[in-house]
Amino acid sequence: MIRADQKRVPARAPVIISASRATDIPAFYSDWLIHRLEAGYAVWVNPFNRKPGYISFEAARLFVFWTKNPRPLMPRLDEFEKRDTNYYFQFTLNDYESEKLEPRLPPLQERIHTFRELSDKIGRHRVIWRFDPLIVTPGLSVEHLLEKIASIGSRLMHKTDKLVVSFVDVAAYQKVQNSLIRELDCFDRASVFSAEPSESQIRQIARGLEQLKTRWYKQGWDITVATCGESMDLKTDYGIVKNKCIDDDLIRRVFSHDQKLMRFVDYGETDPDTVRQLEMFATSKKVDLKDKGQRKACGCISSKDIGMYDTCPHFCVYCYANTSRNKVNHHIARHSQYGEGLVDSPKSSQL
């Protein structure tokens, strides 16, 4: 690709952009995102080897936004519309106010209003409700969690087609353990693992969700309930399916007008001549686009994330993406809405 200074550089050109599993770009970096959209590329830093690389938006046909507060991006969505670029939202809307697990979020009522407004603006099928993750504490029981979900659901009725839940991963993330112990008085090294729901608690939650889904259906709201990244089968007993956050089924249903995007989700290609050859000679089995960079239980198809860890100032206590507040604040001090990457722009000699 050609940079703004006319230098030619190697780049990846994904069809689907994830923005972002690693940080809340819509809430905190929407100006940066629009500048990068206008420039046609962004710099992404590999979290494992710290090497930067260019991500071209030339072939991008879909942005998937992950956020707890899309309000700052909502006035700028016309920038995607005028470029004929598709998008949908994974909107995490939890109620952990009294538990202080999400200390920097807007008030719950404001977030519910934002969800409803966004749904009315772009369509309920393009706003996925996530109550994510589910966490238990001595003061937050399974019954209390289900009451919170039911309460929010009563105010989101008919504003989304899907509820996605997951269960907090404590054992897998040292950062989560450290944060829970540091920020909450109810946990220490011995007890912190109890924040992760047990199998019996998961089944209790699943039964409650099944009952909520039935109640909502009787009220005319046919909502799908799904789990994200969970290996446990909850479909057979409770009708709770496994989710695909980057979802080829949703993409086919909602964006079928976009031929390039359809060629990608069906064949892993965007070139029409290549697709015609595949259609002529291939079997009926289509390409497997499962994202091999995600966990085994993840159902997402391939995308490229452009976010960065340790850059989200929501400071949610259960977050696996932040190491410490100091590190986040250090990175934020180095952010510019005009930079190529979220934090600093690596020297061109590095790329």
Tab-separated table of C-alpha atoms in Angstrom, residues 36-248:
chain	number	residue	atom	x	y	z
A	36	ARG	CA	-7.670	6.227	9.879
A	37	LEU	CA	-10.747	5.480	7.778
A	38	GLU	CA	-10.052	8.624	5.775
A	39	ALA	CA	-6.373	7.690	5.423
A	40	GLY	CA	-7.285	4.153	4.369
A	41	TYR	CA	-5.000	2.287	6.764
A	42	ALA	CA	-3.873	1.898	10.370
A	43	VAL	CA	-0.813	0.609	12.183
A	44	TRP	CA	-1.333	-2.367	14.497
A	45	VAL	CA	1.254	-3.611	17.001
A	46	ASN	CA	1.516	-7.355	17.614
A	47	PRO	CA	1.023	-7.832	21.390
A	48	PHE	CA	3.377	-10.816	21.533
A	49	ASN	CA	6.477	-9.604	19.688
A	50	ARG	CA	5.693	-5.842	19.712
A	51	LYS	CA	6.336	-5.609	15.976
A	52	PRO	CA	4.176	-3.034	14.134
A	53	GLY	CA	2.558	-3.624	10.765
A	54	TYR	CA	0.233	-1.855	8.354
A	55	ILE	CA	-3.427	-2.781	7.987
A	56	SER	CA	-4.920	-1.481	4.733
A	57	PHE	CA	-8.655	-0.797	4.580
A	58	GLU	CA	-8.706	-1.090	0.796
A	59	ALA	CA	-10.481	-4.460	0.810
A	60	ALA	CA	-12.479	-3.868	4.019
A	61	ARG	CA	-16.190	-4.539	3.589
A	62	LEU	CA	-17.244	-4.844	7.244
A	63	PHE	CA	-16.317	-3.318	10.602
A	64	VAL	CA	-17.439	-5.142	13.749
A	65	PHE	CA	-17.478	-2.782	16.723
A	66	TRP	CA	-17.073	-4.013	20.313
A	67	THR	CA	-18.086	-1.427	22.886
A	68	LYS	CA	-19.685	-0.553	26.190
A	69	ASN	CA	-20.413	2.992	25.066
A	70	PRO	CA	-20.882	3.638	21.337
A	71	ARG	CA	-22.176	7.180	21.937
A	72	PRO	CA	-18.999	8.985	20.741
A	73	LEU	CA	-18.999	7.069	17.441
A	74	MET	CA	-22.704	7.303	16.687
A	75	PRO	CA	-22.581	10.824	15.119
A	76	ARG	CA	-19.784	9.607	12.809
A	77	LEU	CA	-21.429	6.482	11.424
A	78	ASP	CA	-22.311	8.372	8.247
A	79	GLU	CA	-18.578	8.220	7.429
A	80	PHE	CA	-19.000	4.472	6.977
A	81	GLU	CA	-22.303	4.855	5.148
A	82	LYS	CA	-20.902	7.221	2.538
A	83	ARG	CA	-18.045	4.798	1.872
A	84	ASP	CA	-20.593	1.988	1.482
A	85	THR	CA	-18.849	0.107	4.303
A	86	ASN	CA	-20.928	-2.270	6.413
A	87	TYR	CA	-20.831	-2.476	10.204
A	88	TYR	CA	-22.572	-3.907	13.236
A	89	PHE	CA	-22.110	-3.645	17.001
A	90	GLN	CA	-21.325	-5.991	19.848
A	91	PHE	CA	-22.722	-3.813	22.668
A	92	THR	CA	-21.854	-4.978	26.198
A	93	LEU	CA	-24.570	-3.725	28.524
A	94	ASN	CA	-24.102	-5.056	32.046
A	95	ASP	CA	-25.468	-3.897	35.381
A	96	TYR	CA	-22.562	-3.969	37.793
A	97	GLU	CA	-23.115	-0.472	39.195
A	98	SER	CA	-23.647	-1.401	42.842
A	99	GLU	CA	-20.754	-3.871	42.693
A	100	LYS	CA	-18.447	-1.196	41.173
A	101	LEU	CA	-17.045	-3.676	38.666
A	102	GLU	CA	-17.227	-1.128	35.825
A	103	PRO	CA	-16.196	2.122	37.529
A	104	ARG	CA	-15.798	4.415	34.509
A	105	LEU	CA	-18.949	3.640	32.535
A	106	PRO	CA	-21.851	6.067	32.071
A	107	PRO	CA	-24.880	5.388	34.309
A	108	LEU	CA	-26.908	2.301	33.423
A	109	GLN	CA	-29.999	4.281	32.395
A	110	GLU	CA	-27.905	6.340	29.996
A	111	ARG	CA	-26.390	3.222	28.447
A	112	ILE	CA	-29.831	1.640	28.001
A	113	HIS	CA	-31.002	4.827	26.277
A	114	THR	CA	-27.938	4.712	24.006
A	115	PHE	CA	-28.640	1.076	23.119
A	116	ARG	CA	-32.235	1.834	22.191
A	117	GLU	CA	-31.223	4.882	20.159
A	118	LEU	CA	-28.542	2.960	18.275
A	119	SER	CA	-30.984	0.142	17.554
A	120	ASP	CA	-33.530	2.601	16.179
A	121	LYS	CA	-30.834	4.240	14.060
A	122	ILE	CA	-29.278	1.193	12.383
A	123	GLY	CA	-31.698	-1.680	13.053
A	124	ARG	CA	-32.055	-4.202	15.877
A	125	HIS	CA	-30.333	-6.957	13.869
A	126	ARG	CA	-27.102	-4.902	13.848
A	127	VAL	CA	-26.891	-4.362	17.625
A	128	ILE	CA	-26.036	-7.487	19.642
A	129	TRP	CA	-26.653	-7.280	23.393
A	130	ARG	CA	-23.902	-8.787	25.521
A	131	PHE	CA	-24.183	-9.315	29.282
A	132	ASP	CA	-20.550	-10.262	29.458
A	133	PRO	CA	-18.919	-11.607	31.529
A	134	LEU	CA	-21.050	-13.169	34.237
A	135	ILE	CA	-19.216	-13.074	37.549
A	136	VAL	CA	-20.234	-14.215	41.047
A	137	THR	CA	-19.114	-12.676	44.321
A	138	PRO	CA	-20.228	-13.096	47.946
A	139	GLY	CA	-22.688	-10.249	47.316
A	140	LEU	CA	-23.629	-11.135	43.741
A	141	SER	CA	-25.457	-14.444	43.488
A	142	VAL	CA	-26.736	-16.294	40.433
A	143	GLU	CA	-30.265	-15.193	41.318
A	144	HIS	CA	-29.141	-11.577	41.456
A	145	LEU	CA	-27.429	-11.875	38.069
A	146	LEU	CA	-30.600	-13.229	36.499
A	147	GLU	CA	-32.617	-10.391	38.032
A	148	LYS	CA	-30.223	-7.883	36.477
A	149	ILE	CA	-30.482	-9.521	33.052
A	150	ALA	CA	-34.273	-9.622	33.293
A	151	SER	CA	-34.422	-5.962	34.281
A	152	ILE	CA	-32.266	-4.778	31.379
A	153	GLY	CA	-34.072	-7.114	28.991
A	154	SER	CA	-37.424	-5.594	29.907
A	155	ARG	CA	-36.082	-2.248	28.666
A	156	LEU	CA	-34.395	-3.611	25.529
A	157	MET	CA	-37.389	-5.594	24.334
A	158	HIS	CA	-37.614	-5.626	20.517
A	159	LYS	CA	-34.391	-3.569	20.239
A	160	THR	CA	-32.096	-6.527	19.521
A	161	ASP	CA	-32.324	-10.070	18.189
A	162	LYS	CA	-29.675	-11.688	20.379
A	163	LEU	CA	-28.354	-11.839	23.941
A	164	VAL	CA	-24.804	-13.153	24.337
A	165	VAL	CA	-23.336	-14.180	27.692
A	166	SER	CA	-20.013	-15.558	28.832
A	167	PHE	CA	-18.566	-16.592	32.174
A	168	VAL	CA	-15.593	-14.762	33.601
A	169	ASP	CA	-12.256	-16.536	33.090
A	170	VAL	CA	-10.304	-16.194	36.301
A	171	ALA	CA	-7.990	-19.210	36.291
A	172	ALA	CA	-6.793	-18.488	32.743
A	173	TYR	CA	-5.725	-14.876	33.340
A	174	GLN	CA	-3.298	-13.781	36.031
A	175	LYS	CA	-4.217	-10.164	35.219
A	176	VAL	CA	-7.862	-10.861	36.108
A	177	GLN	CA	-6.896	-12.513	39.387
A	178	ASN	CA	-4.660	-9.588	40.329
A	179	SER	CA	-7.317	-7.017	39.473
A	180	LEU	CA	-10.101	-8.765	41.393
A	181	ILE	CA	-7.915	-9.072	44.498
A	182	ARG	CA	-6.640	-5.502	44.217
A	183	GLU	CA	-9.987	-3.810	43.544
A	184	LEU	CA	-12.451	-5.905	45.590
A	185	ASP	CA	-12.323	-6.508	49.325
A	186	CYS	CA	-14.144	-9.834	49.023
A	187	PHE	CA	-11.331	-11.788	47.320
A	188	ASP	CA	-7.862	-12.973	48.219
A	189	ARG	CA	-5.476	-15.444	46.578
A	190	ALA	CA	-7.366	-18.409	47.966
A	191	SER	CA	-10.902	-17.262	47.183
A	192	VAL	CA	-10.539	-15.368	43.907
A	193	PHE	CA	-11.249	-18.438	41.773
A	194	SER	CA	-14.776	-18.599	43.207
A	195	ALA	CA	-15.623	-15.567	41.031
A	196	GLU	CA	-15.696	-17.968	38.100
A	197	PRO	CA	-19.103	-19.725	38.050
A	198	SER	CA	-18.999	-23.457	38.741
A	199	GLU	CA	-20.697	-25.964	36.447
A	200	SER	CA	-23.733	-26.109	38.720
A	201	GLN	CA	-23.950	-22.304	38.769
A	202	ILE	CA	-23.619	-22.197	34.975
A	203	ARG	CA	-26.502	-24.637	34.669
A	204	GLN	CA	-28.546	-22.587	37.118
A	205	ILE	CA	-27.888	-19.492	35.013
A	206	ALA	CA	-28.767	-21.393	31.840
A	207	ARG	CA	-32.107	-22.526	33.323
A	208	GLY	CA	-32.861	-18.946	34.291
A	209	LEU	CA	-32.001	-17.670	30.830
A	210	GLU	CA	-34.199	-20.346	29.269
A	211	GLN	CA	-37.096	-19.192	31.434
A	212	LEU	CA	-36.459	-15.552	30.536
A	213	LYS	CA	-36.359	-16.402	26.836
A	214	THR	CA	-39.709	-18.211	27.165
A	215	ARG	CA	-41.251	-15.278	29.038
A	216	TRP	CA	-39.990	-12.789	26.449
A	217	TYR	CA	-41.253	-14.977	23.603
A	218	LYS	CA	-44.742	-14.913	25.092
A	219	GLN	CA	-44.461	-11.128	25.054
A	220	GLY	CA	-43.623	-11.167	21.338
A	221	TRP	CA	-39.837	-10.906	21.609
A	222	ASP	CA	-38.171	-13.840	19.860
A	223	ILE	CA	-34.603	-13.384	21.043
A	224	THR	CA	-31.731	-15.844	20.589
A	225	VAL	CA	-29.617	-16.540	23.686
A	226	ALA	CA	-26.023	-17.608	23.060
A	227	THR	CA	-22.727	-18.171	24.872
A	228	CYS	CA	-19.407	-16.732	23.727
A	229	GLY	CA	-16.245	-18.836	23.798
A	230	GLU	CA	-17.690	-21.488	26.101
A	231	SER	CA	-17.063	-25.197	25.453
A	232	MET	CA	-19.926	-26.418	27.645
A	233	ASP	CA	-23.017	-27.580	25.723
A	234	LEU	CA	-26.056	-25.623	26.893
A	235	LYS	CA	-28.134	-26.086	23.755
A	236	THR	CA	-29.407	-29.614	24.368
A	237	ASP	CA	-30.877	-28.923	27.800
A	238	TYR	CA	-31.530	-25.178	27.698
A	239	GLY	CA	-31.686	-24.083	24.049
A	240	ILE	CA	-28.702	-21.757	24.447
A	241	VAL	CA	-26.569	-21.837	21.307
A	242	LYS	CA	-22.872	-21.162	20.774
A	243	ASN	CA	-22.289	-17.690	19.434
A	244	LYS	CA	-20.196	-16.422	16.535
A	245	CYS	CA	-19.369	-12.785	17.274
A	246	ILE	CA	-17.827	-12.325	13.829
A	247	ASP	CA	-20.793	-14.145	12.376
A	248	ASP	CA	-20.987	-15.371	8.780
